[in-house]
PDB file of C-alpha atoms in Angstrom:
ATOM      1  CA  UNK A   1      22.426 -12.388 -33.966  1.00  0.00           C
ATOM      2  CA  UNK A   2      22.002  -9.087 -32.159  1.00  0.00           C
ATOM      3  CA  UNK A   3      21.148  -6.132 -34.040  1.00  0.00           C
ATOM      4  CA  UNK A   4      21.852  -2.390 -33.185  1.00  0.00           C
ATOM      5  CA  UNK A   5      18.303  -1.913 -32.015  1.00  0.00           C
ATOM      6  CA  UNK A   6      17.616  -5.339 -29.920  1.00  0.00           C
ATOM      7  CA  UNK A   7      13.882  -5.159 -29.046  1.00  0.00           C
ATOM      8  CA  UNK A   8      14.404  -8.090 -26.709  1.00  0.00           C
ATOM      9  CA  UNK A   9      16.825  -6.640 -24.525  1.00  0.00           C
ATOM     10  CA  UNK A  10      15.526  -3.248 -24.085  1.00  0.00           C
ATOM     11  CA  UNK A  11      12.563  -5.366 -23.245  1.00  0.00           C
ATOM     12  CA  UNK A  12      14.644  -7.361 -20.860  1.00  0.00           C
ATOM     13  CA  UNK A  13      16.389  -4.803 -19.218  1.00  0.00           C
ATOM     14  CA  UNK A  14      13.303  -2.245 -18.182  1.00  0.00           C
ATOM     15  CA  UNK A  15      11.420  -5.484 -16.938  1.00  0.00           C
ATOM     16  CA  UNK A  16      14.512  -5.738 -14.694  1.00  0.00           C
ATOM     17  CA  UNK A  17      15.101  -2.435 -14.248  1.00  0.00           C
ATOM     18  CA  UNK A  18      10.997  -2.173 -13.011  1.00  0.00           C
ATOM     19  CA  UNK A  19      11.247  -4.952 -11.012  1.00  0.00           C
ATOM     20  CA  UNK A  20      14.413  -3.741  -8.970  1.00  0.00           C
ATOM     21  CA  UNK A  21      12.413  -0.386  -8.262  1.00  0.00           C
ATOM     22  CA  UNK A  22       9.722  -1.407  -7.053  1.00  0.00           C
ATOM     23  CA  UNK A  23      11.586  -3.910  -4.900  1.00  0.00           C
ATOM     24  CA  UNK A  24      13.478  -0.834  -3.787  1.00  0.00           C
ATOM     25  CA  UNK A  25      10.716   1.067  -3.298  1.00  0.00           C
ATOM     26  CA  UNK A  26       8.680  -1.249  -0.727  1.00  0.00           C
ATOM     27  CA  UNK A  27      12.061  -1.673   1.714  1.00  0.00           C
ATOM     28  CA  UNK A  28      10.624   2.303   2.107  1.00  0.00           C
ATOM     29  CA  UNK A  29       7.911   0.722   4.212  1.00  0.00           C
ATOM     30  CA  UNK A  30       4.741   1.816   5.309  1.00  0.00           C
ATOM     31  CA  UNK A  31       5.057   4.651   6.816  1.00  0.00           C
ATOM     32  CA  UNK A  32       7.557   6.592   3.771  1.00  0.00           C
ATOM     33  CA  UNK A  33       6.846   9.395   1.734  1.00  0.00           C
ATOM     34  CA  UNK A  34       4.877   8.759  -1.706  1.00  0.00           C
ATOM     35  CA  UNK A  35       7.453   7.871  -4.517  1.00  0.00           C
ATOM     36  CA  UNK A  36       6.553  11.959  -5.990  1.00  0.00           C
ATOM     37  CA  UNK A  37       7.200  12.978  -2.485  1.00  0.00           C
ATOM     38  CA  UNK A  38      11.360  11.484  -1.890  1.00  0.00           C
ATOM     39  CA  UNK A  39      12.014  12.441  -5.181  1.00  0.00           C
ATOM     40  CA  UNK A  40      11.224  16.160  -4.902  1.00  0.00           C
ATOM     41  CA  UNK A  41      13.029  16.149  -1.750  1.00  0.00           C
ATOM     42  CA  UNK A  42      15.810  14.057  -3.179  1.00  0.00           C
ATOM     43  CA  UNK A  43      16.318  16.856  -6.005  1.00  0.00           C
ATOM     44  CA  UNK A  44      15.909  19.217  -3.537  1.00  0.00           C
ATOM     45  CA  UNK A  45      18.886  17.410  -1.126  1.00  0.00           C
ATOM     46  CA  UNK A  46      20.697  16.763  -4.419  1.00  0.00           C
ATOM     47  CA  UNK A  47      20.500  19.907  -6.486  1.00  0.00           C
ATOM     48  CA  UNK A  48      20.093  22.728  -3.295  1.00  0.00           C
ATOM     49  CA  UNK A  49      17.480  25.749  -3.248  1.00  0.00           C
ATOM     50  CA  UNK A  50      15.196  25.637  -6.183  1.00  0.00           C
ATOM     51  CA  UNK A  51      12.300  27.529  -7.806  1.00  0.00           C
ATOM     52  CA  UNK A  52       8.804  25.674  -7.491  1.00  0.00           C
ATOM     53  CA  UNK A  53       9.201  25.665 -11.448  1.00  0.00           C
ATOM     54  CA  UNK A  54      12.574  23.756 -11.882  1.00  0.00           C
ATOM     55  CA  UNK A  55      11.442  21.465  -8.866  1.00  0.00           C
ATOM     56  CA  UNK A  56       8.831  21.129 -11.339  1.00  0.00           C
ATOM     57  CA  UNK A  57      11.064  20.422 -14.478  1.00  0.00           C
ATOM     58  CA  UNK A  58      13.656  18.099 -12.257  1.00  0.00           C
ATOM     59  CA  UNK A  59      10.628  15.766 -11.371  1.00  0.00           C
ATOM     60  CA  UNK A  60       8.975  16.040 -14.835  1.00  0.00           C
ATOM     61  CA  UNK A  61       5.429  17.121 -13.769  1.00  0.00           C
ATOM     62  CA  UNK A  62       3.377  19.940 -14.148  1.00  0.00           C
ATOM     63  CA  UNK A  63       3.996  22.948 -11.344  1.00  0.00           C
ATOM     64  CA  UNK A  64       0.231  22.624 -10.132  1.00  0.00           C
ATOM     65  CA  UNK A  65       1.319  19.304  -9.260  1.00  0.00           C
ATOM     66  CA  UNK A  66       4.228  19.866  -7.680  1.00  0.00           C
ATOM     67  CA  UNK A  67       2.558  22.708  -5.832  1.00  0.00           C
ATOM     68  CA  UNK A  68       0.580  20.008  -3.865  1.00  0.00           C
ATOM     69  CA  UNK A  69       3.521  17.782  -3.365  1.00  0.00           C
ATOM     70  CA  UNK A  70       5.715  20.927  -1.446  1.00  0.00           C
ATOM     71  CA  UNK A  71       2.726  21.899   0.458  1.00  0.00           C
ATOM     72  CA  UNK A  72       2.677  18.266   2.062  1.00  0.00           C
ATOM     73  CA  UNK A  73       6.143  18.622   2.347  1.00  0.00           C
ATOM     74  CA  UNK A  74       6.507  21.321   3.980  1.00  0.00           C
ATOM     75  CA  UNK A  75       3.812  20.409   6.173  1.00  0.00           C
ATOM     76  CA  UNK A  76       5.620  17.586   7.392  1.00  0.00           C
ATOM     77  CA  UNK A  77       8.761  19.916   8.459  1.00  0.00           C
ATOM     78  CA  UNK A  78      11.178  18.432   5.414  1.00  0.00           C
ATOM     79  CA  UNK A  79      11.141  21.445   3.204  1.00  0.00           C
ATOM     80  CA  UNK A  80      10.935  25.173   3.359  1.00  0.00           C
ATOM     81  CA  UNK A  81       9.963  28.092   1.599  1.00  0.00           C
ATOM     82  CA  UNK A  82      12.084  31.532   1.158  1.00  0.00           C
ATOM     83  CA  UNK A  83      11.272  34.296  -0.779  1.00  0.00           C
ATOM     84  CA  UNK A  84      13.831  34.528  -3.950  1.00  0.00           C
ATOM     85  CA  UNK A  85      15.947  37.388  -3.090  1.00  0.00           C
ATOM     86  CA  UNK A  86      16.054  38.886  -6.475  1.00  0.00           C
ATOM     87  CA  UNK A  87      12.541  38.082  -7.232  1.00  0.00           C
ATOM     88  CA  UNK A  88       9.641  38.637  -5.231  1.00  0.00           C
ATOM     89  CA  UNK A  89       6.985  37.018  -7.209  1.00  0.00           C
ATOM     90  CA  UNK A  90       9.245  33.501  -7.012  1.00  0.00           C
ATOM     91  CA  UNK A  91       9.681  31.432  -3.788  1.00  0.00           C
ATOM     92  CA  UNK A  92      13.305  29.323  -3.561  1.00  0.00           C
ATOM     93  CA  UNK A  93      12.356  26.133  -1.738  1.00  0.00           C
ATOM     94  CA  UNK A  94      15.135  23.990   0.189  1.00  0.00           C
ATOM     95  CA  UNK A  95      15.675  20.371   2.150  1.00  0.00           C
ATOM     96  CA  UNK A  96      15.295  20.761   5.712  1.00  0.00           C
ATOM     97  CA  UNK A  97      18.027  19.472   8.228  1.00  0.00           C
ATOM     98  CA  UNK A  98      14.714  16.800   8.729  1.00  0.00           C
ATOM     99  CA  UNK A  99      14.745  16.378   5.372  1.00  0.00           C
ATOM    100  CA  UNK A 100      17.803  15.528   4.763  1.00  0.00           C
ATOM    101  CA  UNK A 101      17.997  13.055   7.313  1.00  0.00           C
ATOM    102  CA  UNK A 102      14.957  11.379   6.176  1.00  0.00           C
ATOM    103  CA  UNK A 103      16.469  10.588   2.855  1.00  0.00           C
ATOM    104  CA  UNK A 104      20.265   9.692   4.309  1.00  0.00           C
ATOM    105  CA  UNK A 105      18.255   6.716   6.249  1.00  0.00           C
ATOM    106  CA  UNK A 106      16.160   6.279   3.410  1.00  0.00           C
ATOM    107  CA  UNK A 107      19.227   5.586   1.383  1.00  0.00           C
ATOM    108  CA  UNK A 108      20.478   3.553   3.781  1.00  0.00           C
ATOM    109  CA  UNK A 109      18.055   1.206   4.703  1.00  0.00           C
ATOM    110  CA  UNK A 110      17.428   0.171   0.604  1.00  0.00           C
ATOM    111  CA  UNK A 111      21.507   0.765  -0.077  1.00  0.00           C
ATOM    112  CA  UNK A 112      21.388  -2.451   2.898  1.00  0.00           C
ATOM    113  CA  UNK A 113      18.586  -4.437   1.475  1.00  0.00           C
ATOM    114  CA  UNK A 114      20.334  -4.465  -1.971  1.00  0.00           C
ATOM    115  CA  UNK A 115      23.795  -5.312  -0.725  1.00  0.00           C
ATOM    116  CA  UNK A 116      22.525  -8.480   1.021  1.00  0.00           C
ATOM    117  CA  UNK A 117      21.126  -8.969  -2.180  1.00  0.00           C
ATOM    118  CA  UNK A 118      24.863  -8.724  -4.073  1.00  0.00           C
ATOM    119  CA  UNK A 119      26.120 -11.311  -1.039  1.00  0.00           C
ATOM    120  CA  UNK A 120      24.823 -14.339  -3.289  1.00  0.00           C
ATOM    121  CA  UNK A 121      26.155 -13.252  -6.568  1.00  0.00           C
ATOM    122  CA  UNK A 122      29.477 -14.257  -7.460  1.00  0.00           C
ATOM    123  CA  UNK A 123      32.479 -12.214  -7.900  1.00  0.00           C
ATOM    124  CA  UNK A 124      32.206 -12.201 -11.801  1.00  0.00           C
ATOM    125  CA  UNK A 125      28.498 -11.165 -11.325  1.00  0.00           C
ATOM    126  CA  UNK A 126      29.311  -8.437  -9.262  1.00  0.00           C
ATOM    127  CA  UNK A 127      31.754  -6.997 -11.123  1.00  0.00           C
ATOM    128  CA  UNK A 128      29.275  -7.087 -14.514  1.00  0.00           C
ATOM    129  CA  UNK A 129      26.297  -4.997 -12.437  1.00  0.00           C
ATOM    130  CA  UNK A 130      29.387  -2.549 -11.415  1.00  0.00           C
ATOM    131  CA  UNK A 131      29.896  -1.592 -15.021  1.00  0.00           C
ATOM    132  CA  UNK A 132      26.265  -2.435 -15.792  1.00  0.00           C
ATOM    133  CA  UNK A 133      25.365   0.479 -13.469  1.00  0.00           C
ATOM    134  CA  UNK A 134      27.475   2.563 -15.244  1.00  0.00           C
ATOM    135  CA  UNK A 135      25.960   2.269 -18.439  1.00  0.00           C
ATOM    136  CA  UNK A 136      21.833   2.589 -17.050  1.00  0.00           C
ATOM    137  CA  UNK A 137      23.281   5.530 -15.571  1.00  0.00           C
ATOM    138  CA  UNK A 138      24.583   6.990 -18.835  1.00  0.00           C
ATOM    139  CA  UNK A 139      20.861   5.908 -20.128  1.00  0.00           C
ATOM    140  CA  UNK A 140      19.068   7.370 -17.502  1.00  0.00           C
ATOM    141  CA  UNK A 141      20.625  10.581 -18.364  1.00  0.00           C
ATOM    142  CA  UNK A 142      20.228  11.032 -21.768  1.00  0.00           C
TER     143      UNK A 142
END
Protein backbone atom coordinates (compact mmCIF):
# COMPACT_ATOMS: atom_id res chain seq x y z
CA UNK A 1 0.00 0.00 0.00
CA UNK A 2 0.99 3.54 -0.93
CA UNK A 3 2.25 5.75 1.62
CA UNK A 4 2.17 9.65 1.74
CA UNK A 5 5.78 9.83 0.68
CA UNK A 6 5.97 6.97 -2.22
CA UNK A 7 9.71 6.76 -3.06
CA UNK A 8 8.80 4.63 -6.05
CA UNK A 9 6.70 6.94 -7.77
CA UNK A 10 8.53 10.08 -7.37
CA UNK A 11 11.14 7.80 -8.75
CA UNK A 12 8.84 6.82 -11.53
CA UNK A 13 7.57 9.95 -12.46
CA UNK A 14 11.05 12.16 -12.86
CA UNK A 15 12.43 9.07 -14.90
CA UNK A 16 9.40 9.88 -17.10
CA UNK A 17 9.35 13.24 -16.70
CA UNK A 18 13.48 13.14 -17.88
CA UNK A 19 12.85 11.02 -20.51
CA UNK A 20 9.97 13.20 -22.14
CA UNK A 21 12.50 16.26 -22.01
CA UNK A 22 15.03 15.15 -23.47
CA UNK A 23 12.85 13.59 -26.16
CA UNK A 24 11.50 17.11 -26.44
CA UNK A 25 14.54 18.61 -26.48
CA UNK A 26 16.26 16.71 -29.57
CA UNK A 27 12.92 17.45 -32.00
CA UNK A 28 14.98 21.12 -31.40
CA UNK A 29 17.47 19.70 -33.87
CA UNK A 30 20.80 20.51 -34.70
CA UNK A 31 20.98 23.64 -35.44
CA UNK A 32 18.73 25.14 -31.98
CA UNK A 33 19.82 27.19 -29.32
CA UNK A 34 21.57 25.42 -26.17
CA UNK A 35 18.80 24.28 -23.64
CA UNK A 36 20.30 27.68 -21.20
CA UNK A 37 19.92 29.62 -24.33
CA UNK A 38 15.59 29.01 -25.23
CA UNK A 39 15.01 29.21 -21.79
CA UNK A 40 16.38 32.71 -21.14
CA UNK A 41 14.69 33.77 -24.18
CA UNK A 42 11.57 31.86 -23.28
CA UNK A 43 11.43 33.91 -19.84
CA UNK A 44 12.28 36.72 -21.64
CA UNK A 45 9.12 36.07 -24.39
CA UNK A 46 7.14 34.92 -21.34
CA UNK A 47 7.77 37.38 -18.56
CA UNK A 48 8.71 40.80 -20.95
CA UNK A 49 11.77 43.28 -20.27
CA UNK A 50 13.92 42.08 -17.49
CA UNK A 51 17.03 43.02 -15.48
CA UNK A 52 20.20 40.76 -16.29
CA UNK A 53 19.70 39.84 -12.46
CA UNK A 54 16.05 38.44 -12.47
CA UNK A 55 16.89 36.82 -15.98
CA UNK A 56 19.35 35.47 -13.70
CA UNK A 57 16.95 34.37 -10.81
CA UNK A 58 14.08 33.12 -13.51
CA UNK A 59 16.73 30.63 -14.99
CA UNK A 60 18.30 29.76 -11.59
CA UNK A 61 22.00 30.49 -12.39
CA UNK A 62 24.47 32.76 -11.35
CA UNK A 63 24.41 36.43 -13.30
CA UNK A 64 28.11 35.82 -14.60
CA UNK A 65 26.53 33.04 -16.26
CA UNK A 66 23.79 34.44 -17.62
CA UNK A 67 25.94 37.34 -18.72
CA UNK A 68 27.52 34.94 -21.32
CA UNK A 69 24.28 33.41 -22.32
CA UNK A 70 22.67 37.24 -23.37
CA UNK A 71 25.83 38.16 -25.01
CA UNK A 72 25.34 35.08 -27.47
CA UNK A 73 21.99 36.05 -27.61
CA UNK A 74 22.10 39.09 -28.51
CA UNK A 75 24.68 38.33 -30.90
CA UNK A 76 22.48 36.23 -32.76
CA UNK A 77 19.78 39.22 -33.17
CA UNK A 78 17.07 37.44 -30.57
CA UNK A 79 17.52 39.76 -27.67
CA UNK A 80 18.32 43.32 -26.89
CA UNK A 81 19.69 45.52 -24.47
CA UNK A 82 18.13 49.04 -23.16
CA UNK A 83 19.32 51.07 -20.60
CA UNK A 84 16.74 50.91 -17.44
CA UNK A 85 15.13 54.19 -17.53
CA UNK A 86 15.16 54.80 -13.88
CA UNK A 87 18.48 53.28 -13.39
CA UNK A 88 21.49 53.84 -15.23
CA UNK A 89 23.80 51.38 -13.75
CA UNK A 90 21.02 48.43 -14.79
CA UNK A 91 20.35 47.33 -18.43
CA UNK A 92 16.44 45.95 -19.13
CA UNK A 93 16.93 43.20 -21.70
CA UNK A 94 13.90 42.08 -24.07
CA UNK A 95 12.85 39.20 -26.86
CA UNK A 96 13.39 40.39 -30.22
CA UNK A 97 10.56 40.23 -32.94
CA UNK A 98 13.42 37.27 -34.14
CA UNK A 99 13.23 36.03 -30.99
CA UNK A 100 10.06 35.56 -30.58
CA UNK A 101 9.55 33.86 -33.66
CA UNK A 102 12.25 31.49 -33.02
CA UNK A 103 10.54 30.15 -29.98
CA UNK A 104 6.69 30.27 -31.57
CA UNK A 105 8.26 27.58 -34.21
CA UNK A 106 10.18 26.12 -31.60
CA UNK A 107 6.99 25.45 -29.77
CA UNK A 108 5.50 24.30 -32.59
CA UNK A 109 7.54 21.90 -34.10
CA UNK A 110 7.88 19.79 -30.39
CA UNK A 111 3.93 20.85 -29.53
CA UNK A 112 3.62 18.49 -33.22
CA UNK A 113 6.04 15.80 -32.37
CA UNK A 114 4.21 15.19 -29.02
CA UNK A 115 0.70 15.25 -30.40
CA UNK A 116 1.50 12.45 -32.89
CA UNK A 117 2.71 10.96 -29.94
CA UNK A 118 -0.99 11.33 -28.00
CA UNK A 119 -2.56 9.81 -31.56
CA UNK A 120 -1.82 6.15 -30.16
CA UNK A 121 -3.05 6.59 -26.69
CA UNK A 122 -6.51 5.93 -26.04
CA UNK A 123 -9.17 8.26 -25.07
CA UNK A 124 -9.00 7.26 -21.29
CA UNK A 125 -5.17 7.77 -21.54
CA UNK A 126 -5.48 11.02 -22.84
CA UNK A 127 -7.72 12.32 -20.65
CA UNK A 128 -5.38 11.00 -17.42
CA UNK A 129 -2.05 13.03 -18.95
CA UNK A 130 -4.69 16.12 -19.29
CA UNK A 131 -5.14 16.22 -15.55
CA UNK A 132 -1.71 14.64 -15.06
CA UNK A 133 -0.29 17.86 -16.59
CA UNK A 134 -2.10 19.75 -14.33
CA UNK A 135 -0.74 18.43 -11.33
CA UNK A 136 3.43 18.42 -12.64
CA UNK A 137 2.50 21.83 -13.32
CA UNK A 138 1.36 22.62 -9.78
CA UNK A 139 4.82 20.67 -8.84
CA UNK A 140 6.90 22.43 -11.04
CA UNK A 141 5.84 25.53 -9.39
CA UNK A 142 6.21 25.05 -5.98
Amino acid sequence: MPTATDPALASALRGAVMMLGRRLRRERGTDALSSSQIGALASLDRHGALTLGELANHEYVRPPSMTRIVASLEEAGLVTRAADPTDGRQVILSATAEGSRLLEADRQRRDAWLARQMQTLTADERDTLRRAAVIIDRISRS
